[in-house]
C-alpha cells in the first residue's frame, strides 16, 4: 500500500499552544531551548522548534487541562497530552545538558528507553512555564522510529 503521507520535501508540523505569560514563554522557548523567533504580536509568538512552527498564544488565566492524565510507558508515567520533537542523538544530549544547566525540573529525566529492544530511544519529558508537557527523543537509527 502506498503511503500518501510521504512527500519529496521534509514535512513540518504547526502547533499552537496556550501560555499564561508570553514573557516567560519567550524566555523558555527563545532562551532555554534556543528556538529562533519568528513573527510575533502582543499576545502570540512564532518559534522555530527544530524546523517546526510552534506558536505560543497568551491565553488570559492560562489553561486548566495541562496534563489530563498519565500513561505508563517503559515503567515511567508519561504525561498526556504532550507534544515533542525527534532530534539527533547529539542534539538530544546537548539539549539535555542545556536544560539541566538551566535548572529544569524534568517530569522524566533523560534516559535510554526500550534499551536493546526495537524502538530504542533516548527520551526526556519536561513542562514549559505554562505547564505544557514536552517530550524530546532521539533514535540512533531512523528505521527504529516506527519499529514494532
Coordinates of C-alpha atoms in Angstrom, one line a residue:
X1 CA 0.0 0.0 0.0
X2 CA 1.4 3.4 -0.9
X3 CA 2.0 5.8 2.0
X4 CA 0.1 9.0 1.0
X5 CA 1.8 10.9 3.8
X6 CA 5.3 10.8 2.2
X7 CA 6.4 13.8 0.2
X8 CA 9.6 14.8 -1.6
X9 CA 10.2 17.7 0.8
X10 CA 10.5 17.4 4.6
X11 CA 7.2 17.8 6.4
X12 CA 6.9 20.2 9.3
X13 CA 4.3 20.5 11.9
X14 CA 2.5 23.6 13.1
X15 CA 1.3 23.6 16.6
X16 CA -0.3 26.4 18.6
X17 CA -0.2 26.1 22.4
X18 CA -1.7 28.3 25.2
X19 CA 0.6 30.1 27.6
X20 CA -0.4 32.3 30.5
X21 CA 2.7 34.5 30.4
X22 CA 4.2 35.4 27.0
X23 CA 7.4 36.8 28.5
X24 CA 8.0 33.6 30.5
X25 CA 7.3 31.6 27.3
X26 CA 9.8 33.8 25.4
X27 CA 12.5 33.3 28.0
X28 CA 11.9 29.5 27.9
X29 CA 11.5 28.9 24.1
X30 CA 13.9 31.5 23.0
X31 CA 16.4 31.4 25.9
X32 CA 16.5 27.9 27.4
X33 CA 15.5 25.9 24.3
X34 CA 17.3 28.3 21.9
X35 CA 14.4 28.4 19.4
X36 CA 14.7 31.2 16.8
X37 CA 11.8 33.7 17.0
X38 CA 9.5 34.3 14.0
X39 CA 6.6 36.6 13.7
X40 CA 5.0 38.0 16.9
X41 CA 2.4 40.3 18.2
X42 CA 1.5 41.5 21.7
X43 CA -0.3 38.2 22.5
X44 CA 1.5 35.5 20.5
X45 CA 4.9 34.5 19.1
X46 CA 6.1 32.0 16.5
X47 CA 9.1 29.8 17.3
X48 CA 11.3 27.7 15.1
X49 CA 11.4 24.4 17.1
X50 CA 13.9 22.3 15.2
X51 CA 12.4 23.4 11.8
X52 CA 8.8 23.1 13.0
X53 CA 6.4 26.1 13.6
X54 CA 5.4 26.4 17.2
X55 CA 3.2 29.3 18.2
X56 CA 2.7 30.4 21.8
X57 CA -0.6 32.2 22.3
X58 CA -1.2 34.1 25.5
X59 CA -4.5 32.9 27.0
X60 CA -5.8 35.0 29.9
X61 CA -5.8 32.8 33.0
X62 CA -3.9 30.1 31.4
X63 CA -5.2 26.7 30.7
X64 CA -6.8 24.3 33.2
X65 CA -6.2 21.0 31.5
X66 CA -2.4 21.0 31.2
X67 CA -1.9 17.3 31.9
X68 CA -5.1 15.3 31.7
X69 CA -3.5 12.1 33.0
X70 CA -0.6 9.7 32.6
X71 CA 0.1 6.6 30.6
X72 CA 2.7 4.0 31.7
X73 CA 5.5 3.5 29.2
X74 CA 8.6 1.5 30.0
X75 CA 8.0 1.8 33.7
X76 CA 7.6 5.6 33.6
X77 CA 4.4 7.8 34.0
X78 CA 4.2 9.7 30.7
X79 CA 2.1 13.0 30.9
X80 CA -0.8 13.1 28.4
X81 CA -1.3 15.2 26.4
X82 CA 2.2 16.1 25.3
X83 CA 4.0 17.2 22.2
X84 CA 7.6 16.7 21.2
X85 CA 10.3 16.6 18.6
X86 CA 12.6 13.9 17.3
X87 CA 16.2 15.2 17.3
X88 CA 19.5 13.6 16.6
X89 CA 21.3 11.8 19.4
X90 CA 23.9 14.6 19.6
X91 CA 21.2 17.3 19.7
X92 CA 19.4 15.3 22.4
X93 CA 22.4 15.2 24.7
X94 CA 23.3 18.8 24.0
X95 CA 19.8 19.9 24.8
X96 CA 19.6 17.7 27.9
X97 CA 22.8 19.3 29.2
X98 CA 21.5 22.8 28.5
X99 CA 18.2 22.1 30.2
X100 CA 19.9 20.7 33.3
X101 CA 22.3 23.7 33.4
X102 CA 19.2 26.0 33.3
X103 CA 17.8 24.2 36.4
X104 CA 15.0 22.5 34.5
X105 CA 12.8 20.1 36.6
X106 CA 12.2 17.1 34.4
X107 CA 9.0 15.1 34.6
X108 CA 11.0 12.2 33.3
X109 CA 14.8 12.6 33.4
X110 CA 16.7 11.9 30.2
X111 CA 17.2 8.2 29.8
X112 CA 17.5 5.4 27.2
X113 CA 14.0 3.9 26.7
X114 CA 13.5 0.3 25.4
X115 CA 17.2 -0.4 25.7
X116 CA 18.3 -3.3 23.4
X117 CA 14.7 -3.6 22.0
X118 CA 13.0 -2.4 18.8
X119 CA 12.4 1.3 19.0
X120 CA 15.3 2.0 21.4
X121 CA 15.4 5.8 22.0
X122 CA 16.7 8.5 24.2
X123 CA 13.8 10.4 25.8
X124 CA 13.0 13.1 28.3
X125 CA 9.9 15.0 29.4
X126 CA 9.5 18.4 30.9
X127 CA 6.9 21.2 31.3
X128 CA 7.2 24.6 29.9
X129 CA 6.4 27.6 32.2
X130 CA 2.7 27.3 31.3
X131 CA 2.6 23.6 32.2
X132 CA 2.6 22.3 28.6
X133 CA 4.2 18.8 28.6
X134 CA 7.0 18.4 26.0
X135 CA 9.0 15.3 25.0
X136 CA 12.3 15.3 23.2
X137 CA 13.5 12.0 21.9
X138 CA 16.3 10.6 19.7
X139 CA 16.8 7.4 17.8
X140 CA 20.3 6.2 16.8
X141 CA 18.7 4.8 13.6
X142 CA 15.7 6.4 11.9
X143 CA 14.5 3.0 10.9
X144 CA 13.6 2.5 14.6
X145 CA 11.1 5.4 14.7
X146 CA 8.2 3.1 13.7
X147 CA 9.8 -0.3 14.8
X148 CA 7.4 -2.9 16.1

